[in-house]
């Protein structure tokens, strides 16, 4: 199967499910007679069949046949081989029809094609074996802050909220009462938190886990500031935040540390490879721009009304688009 056929067949499946774009619908009404480009003789191998003068060769057949399990467990019979070839013929017909309808203009198919191009011309240009240990260590030393683990604290929290049936004074009094109980025996914190806390970590006995000074989503920054000012094993007074009155117990502290080159080597490789591939991407697209005719109508660009989308639409399939326009390389290097 040709390099783009999978994308075209996928697009046909999406069309069948009613997901074709307006652009696609417009194209299907036109009479298009464009013929899909044939594969080279080198890619075809021995010609086994022809579909509208397009060859289906032994190389595609061998790849497809290798995935079929013989009924006798040894080798494919002639009938089984015919089944494989018949499937390739159906796929070629679908591909030709998709090309005739210019479904390569569908945004989903475009992304498949762009990603395949980048994998061939950009991602494959950087291999792990091309990066020496000396280069890795130099990169590690230049970006050592990226391999540092920040100081973290682990604490548990009890929250008493101010509610319609509980005034601010009553909430404070209840928090003070609980704090007084715990001051005699902090080992009861988990048990008391499970019974009295109105915070999101109640079922965990109030334990919010380890957090750095950057905090974590959903956790009030005032709690983080308070926890970092405490000593291990210390119980706070009842203090107020926008959520209500809090009591926290600092359970553990982890000092900041720098990961050694040896322990961080895998991460260093991924980061360095990302950087190299990103540079290749910039050069590659820059060369394409230098030989292309590109014009932009800024007035029309400014006049377009943009509606927010539930998910990003830029980038390769399954990839984001970081700064400078280069696609996310996470999948490319894994």
mmCIF file of N, CA and C in Angstrom, residues 91-155:
data_model
loop_
_atom_site.group_PDB
_atom_site.id
_atom_site.type_symbol
_atom_site.label_atom_id
_atom_site.label_comp_id
_atom_site.label_asym_id
_atom_site.label_seq_id
_atom_site.Cartn_x
_atom_site.Cartn_y
_atom_site.Cartn_z
ATOM 1 N N UNK A 91 -8.747 -2.123 -1.454
ATOM 2 C CA UNK A 91 -8.094 -0.946 -0.898
ATOM 3 C C UNK A 91 -7.602 -0.010 -1.994
ATOM 4 N N UNK A 92 -7.099 -0.585 -3.095
ATOM 5 C CA UNK A 92 -6.644 0.242 -4.213
ATOM 6 C C UNK A 92 -7.814 0.989 -4.840
ATOM 7 N N UNK A 93 -8.958 0.318 -4.969
ATOM 8 C CA UNK A 93 -10.151 0.971 -5.513
ATOM 9 C C UNK A 93 -10.604 2.113 -4.617
ATOM 10 N N UNK A 94 -10.578 1.885 -3.316
ATOM 11 C CA UNK A 94 -10.943 2.941 -2.372
ATOM 12 C C UNK A 94 -9.968 4.114 -2.466
ATOM 13 N N UNK A 95 -8.687 3.788 -2.570
ATOM 14 C CA UNK A 95 -7.656 4.821 -2.670
ATOM 15 C C UNK A 95 -7.872 5.660 -3.933
ATOM 16 N N UNK A 96 -8.107 5.006 -5.052
ATOM 17 C CA UNK A 96 -8.302 5.723 -6.308
ATOM 18 C C UNK A 96 -9.540 6.607 -6.255
ATOM 19 N N UNK A 97 -10.615 6.095 -5.644
ATOM 20 C CA UNK A 97 -11.837 6.882 -5.538
ATOM 21 C C UNK A 97 -11.623 8.077 -4.623
ATOM 22 N N UNK A 98 -10.904 7.850 -3.523
ATOM 23 C CA UNK A 98 -10.618 8.937 -2.591
ATOM 24 C C UNK A 98 -9.779 10.019 -3.268
ATOM 25 N N UNK A 99 -8.801 9.590 -4.070
ATOM 26 C CA UNK A 99 -7.950 10.545 -4.776
ATOM 27 C C UNK A 99 -8.757 11.310 -5.821
ATOM 28 N N UNK A 100 -9.645 10.588 -6.502
ATOM 29 C CA UNK A 100 -10.491 11.219 -7.518
ATOM 30 C C UNK A 100 -11.346 12.326 -6.902
ATOM 31 N N UNK A 101 -11.804 12.085 -5.674
ATOM 32 C CA UNK A 101 -12.625 13.087 -4.983
ATOM 33 C C UNK A 101 -11.771 14.120 -4.238
ATOM 34 N N UNK A 102 -10.479 14.029 -4.386
ATOM 35 C CA UNK A 102 -9.534 14.959 -3.774
ATOM 36 C C UNK A 102 -9.694 15.007 -2.249
ATOM 37 N N UNK A 103 -9.846 13.835 -1.663
ATOM 38 C CA UNK A 103 -9.971 13.777 -0.206
ATOM 39 C C UNK A 103 -8.648 14.067 0.492
ATOM 40 N N UNK A 104 -7.580 14.192 -0.287
ATOM 41 C CA UNK A 104 -6.304 14.586 0.318
ATOM 42 C C UNK A 104 -6.372 16.024 0.804
ATOM 43 N N UNK A 105 -7.440 16.741 0.449
ATOM 44 C CA UNK A 105 -7.634 18.101 0.949
ATOM 45 C C UNK A 105 -8.323 18.116 2.310
ATOM 46 N N UNK A 106 -8.842 16.978 2.738
ATOM 47 C CA UNK A 106 -9.470 16.896 4.051
ATOM 48 C C UNK A 106 -8.421 17.196 5.121
ATOM 49 N N UNK A 107 -8.728 18.060 6.109
ATOM 50 C CA UNK A 107 -7.741 18.418 7.137
ATOM 51 C C UNK A 107 -7.146 17.217 7.855
ATOM 52 N N UNK A 108 -7.953 16.191 8.084
ATOM 53 C CA UNK A 108 -7.438 15.010 8.789
ATOM 54 C C UNK A 108 -6.402 14.282 7.943
ATOM 55 N N UNK A 109 -6.682 14.174 6.655
ATOM 56 C CA UNK A 109 -5.739 13.500 5.765
ATOM 57 C C UNK A 109 -4.475 14.335 5.600
ATOM 58 N N UNK A 110 -4.628 15.654 5.546
ATOM 59 C CA UNK A 110 -3.460 16.528 5.452
ATOM 60 C C UNK A 110 -2.508 16.297 6.623
ATOM 61 N N UNK A 111 -3.079 16.128 7.817
ATOM 62 C CA UNK A 111 -2.235 15.921 8.992
ATOM 63 C C UNK A 111 -1.493 14.594 8.910
ATOM 64 N N UNK A 112 -2.183 13.558 8.402
ATOM 65 C CA UNK A 112 -1.523 12.265 8.229
ATOM 66 C C UNK A 112 -0.354 12.407 7.262
ATOM 67 N N UNK A 113 -0.584 13.134 6.174
ATOM 68 C CA UNK A 113 0.452 13.311 5.159
ATOM 69 C C UNK A 113 1.627 14.130 5.694
ATOM 70 N N UNK A 114 1.315 15.214 6.422
ATOM 71 C CA UNK A 114 2.382 16.054 6.974
ATOM 72 C C UNK A 114 3.222 15.277 7.980
ATOM 73 N N UNK A 115 2.542 14.496 8.819
ATOM 74 C CA UNK A 115 3.270 13.739 9.827
ATOM 75 C C UNK A 115 4.163 12.680 9.180
ATOM 76 N N UNK A 116 3.650 12.037 8.124
ATOM 77 C CA UNK A 116 4.457 11.043 7.412
ATOM 78 C C UNK A 116 5.679 11.708 6.778
ATOM 79 N N UNK A 117 5.488 12.893 6.222
ATOM 80 C CA UNK A 117 6.604 13.631 5.615
ATOM 81 C C UNK A 117 7.655 13.988 6.668
ATOM 82 N N UNK A 118 7.195 14.491 7.816
ATOM 83 C CA UNK A 118 8.134 14.868 8.868
ATOM 84 C C UNK A 118 8.893 13.661 9.405
ATOM 85 N N UNK A 119 8.224 12.542 9.523
ATOM 86 C CA UNK A 119 8.906 11.336 9.998
ATOM 87 C C UNK A 119 9.996 10.912 9.018
ATOM 88 N N UNK A 120 9.708 11.051 7.731
ATOM 89 C CA UNK A 120 10.685 10.652 6.714
ATOM 90 C C UNK A 120 11.853 11.626 6.629
ATOM 91 N N UNK A 121 11.558 12.935 6.642
ATOM 92 C CA UNK A 121 12.591 13.936 6.346
ATOM 93 C C UNK A 121 13.177 14.646 7.561
ATOM 94 N N UNK A 122 12.494 14.577 8.711
ATOM 95 C CA UNK A 122 12.971 15.317 9.877
ATOM 96 C C UNK A 122 13.273 14.399 11.056
ATOM 97 N N UNK A 123 12.259 13.673 11.536
ATOM 98 C CA UNK A 123 12.438 12.876 12.747
ATOM 99 C C UNK A 123 13.532 11.810 12.607
ATOM 100 N N UNK A 124 13.620 11.203 11.438
ATOM 101 C CA UNK A 124 14.615 10.159 11.229
ATOM 102 C C UNK A 124 16.034 10.700 11.114
ATOM 103 N N UNK A 125 16.145 12.023 11.022
ATOM 104 C CA UNK A 125 17.472 12.623 10.839
ATOM 105 C C UNK A 125 18.302 12.619 12.120
ATOM 106 N N UNK A 126 17.643 12.378 13.257
ATOM 107 C CA UNK A 126 18.367 12.353 14.535
ATOM 108 C C UNK A 126 18.165 11.001 15.202
ATOM 109 N N UNK A 127 19.254 10.301 15.430
ATOM 110 C CA UNK A 127 19.195 8.985 16.068
ATOM 111 C C UNK A 127 19.972 9.015 17.380
ATOM 112 N N UNK A 128 19.563 8.175 18.295
ATOM 113 C CA UNK A 128 20.274 8.090 19.576
ATOM 114 C C UNK A 128 21.757 7.794 19.367
ATOM 115 N N UNK A 129 22.034 6.936 18.392
ATOM 116 C CA UNK A 129 23.424 6.530 18.148
ATOM 117 C C UNK A 129 24.286 7.673 17.623
ATOM 118 N N UNK A 130 23.645 8.741 17.130
ATOM 119 C CA UNK A 130 24.397 9.891 16.616
ATOM 120 C C UNK A 130 24.864 10.821 17.733
ATOM 121 N N UNK A 131 24.314 10.632 18.939
ATOM 122 C CA UNK A 131 24.635 11.514 20.055
ATOM 123 C C UNK A 131 25.620 10.819 20.991
ATOM 124 N N UNK A 132 26.777 11.417 21.157
ATOM 125 C CA UNK A 132 27.828 10.795 21.981
ATOM 126 C C UNK A 132 27.594 11.074 23.473
ATOM 127 N N UNK A 133 28.244 10.290 24.315
ATOM 128 C CA UNK A 133 28.158 10.496 25.762
ATOM 129 C C UNK A 133 28.713 11.868 26.144
ATOM 130 N N UNK A 134 29.749 12.309 25.417
ATOM 131 C CA UNK A 134 30.340 13.612 25.691
ATOM 132 C C UNK A 134 29.336 14.732 25.407
ATOM 133 N N UNK A 135 28.580 14.605 24.317
ATOM 134 C CA UNK A 135 27.563 15.605 23.987
ATOM 135 C C UNK A 135 26.449 15.616 25.029
ATOM 136 N N UNK A 136 26.042 14.424 25.468
ATOM 137 C CA UNK A 136 24.998 14.321 26.479
ATOM 138 C C UNK A 136 25.423 15.000 27.778
ATOM 139 N N UNK A 137 26.645 14.731 28.201
ATOM 140 C CA UNK A 137 27.121 15.301 29.457
ATOM 141 C C UNK A 137 27.258 16.813 29.350
ATOM 142 N N UNK A 138 27.683 17.289 28.184
ATOM 143 C CA UNK A 138 27.801 18.734 27.982
ATOM 144 C C UNK A 138 26.423 19.385 28.039
ATOM 145 N N UNK A 139 25.435 18.733 27.431
ATOM 146 C CA UNK A 139 24.062 19.253 27.457
ATOM 147 C C UNK A 139 23.541 19.267 28.898
ATOM 148 N N UNK A 140 23.831 18.222 29.635
ATOM 149 C CA UNK A 140 23.405 18.123 31.041
ATOM 150 C C UNK A 140 23.980 19.283 31.852
ATOM 151 N N UNK A 141 25.254 19.562 31.682
ATOM 152 C CA UNK A 141 25.906 20.621 32.448
ATOM 153 C C UNK A 141 25.381 22.004 32.070
ATOM 154 N N UNK A 142 25.018 22.189 30.800
ATOM 155 C CA UNK A 142 24.503 23.477 30.333
ATOM 156 C C UNK A 142 23.061 23.713 30.777
ATOM 157 N N UNK A 143 22.324 22.634 31.029
ATOM 158 C CA UNK A 143 20.904 22.742 31.402
ATOM 159 C C UNK A 143 20.633 22.070 32.749
ATOM 160 N N UNK A 144 21.568 22.198 33.655
ATOM 161 C CA UNK A 144 21.479 21.443 34.910
ATOM 162 C C UNK A 144 20.237 21.802 35.731
ATOM 163 N N UNK A 145 19.734 23.034 35.584
ATOM 164 C CA UNK A 145 18.535 23.435 36.318
ATOM 165 C C UNK A 145 17.324 22.572 35.935
ATOM 166 N N UNK A 146 17.323 22.072 34.700
ATOM 167 C CA UNK A 146 16.209 21.254 34.235
ATOM 168 C C UNK A 146 16.189 19.873 34.896
ATOM 169 N N UNK A 147 17.299 19.502 35.497
ATOM 170 C CA UNK A 147 17.400 18.173 36.107
ATOM 171 C C UNK A 147 17.480 18.268 37.636
ATOM 172 N N UNK A 148 17.033 19.408 38.161
ATOM 173 C CA UNK A 148 17.003 19.612 39.602
ATOM 174 C C UNK A 148 15.607 19.316 40.141
ATOM 175 N N UNK A 149 15.539 18.680 41.292
ATOM 176 C CA UNK A 149 14.271 18.402 41.952
ATOM 177 C C UNK A 149 14.072 19.440 43.048
ATOM 178 N N UNK A 150 12.969 20.186 43.034
ATOM 179 C CA UNK A 150 12.765 21.248 44.024
ATOM 180 C C UNK A 150 12.465 20.699 45.413
ATOM 181 N N UNK A 151 12.610 21.541 46.411
ATOM 182 C CA UNK A 151 12.236 21.163 47.772
ATOM 183 C C UNK A 151 10.733 20.905 47.806
ATOM 184 N N UNK A 152 10.340 19.876 48.550
ATOM 185 C CA UNK A 152 8.913 19.538 48.659
ATOM 186 C C UNK A 152 8.541 19.278 50.112
ATOM 187 N N UNK A 153 7.262 19.508 50.409
ATOM 188 C CA UNK A 153 6.745 19.189 51.738
ATOM 189 C C UNK A 153 5.498 18.319 51.583
ATOM 190 N N UNK A 154 5.285 17.472 52.557
ATOM 191 C CA UNK A 154 4.082 16.649 52.605
ATOM 192 C C UNK A 154 3.298 17.048 53.845
ATOM 193 N N UNK A 155 2.019 17.363 53.664
ATOM 194 C CA UNK A 155 1.215 17.743 54.825
ATOM 195 C C UNK A 155 -0.214 17.242 54.686
#
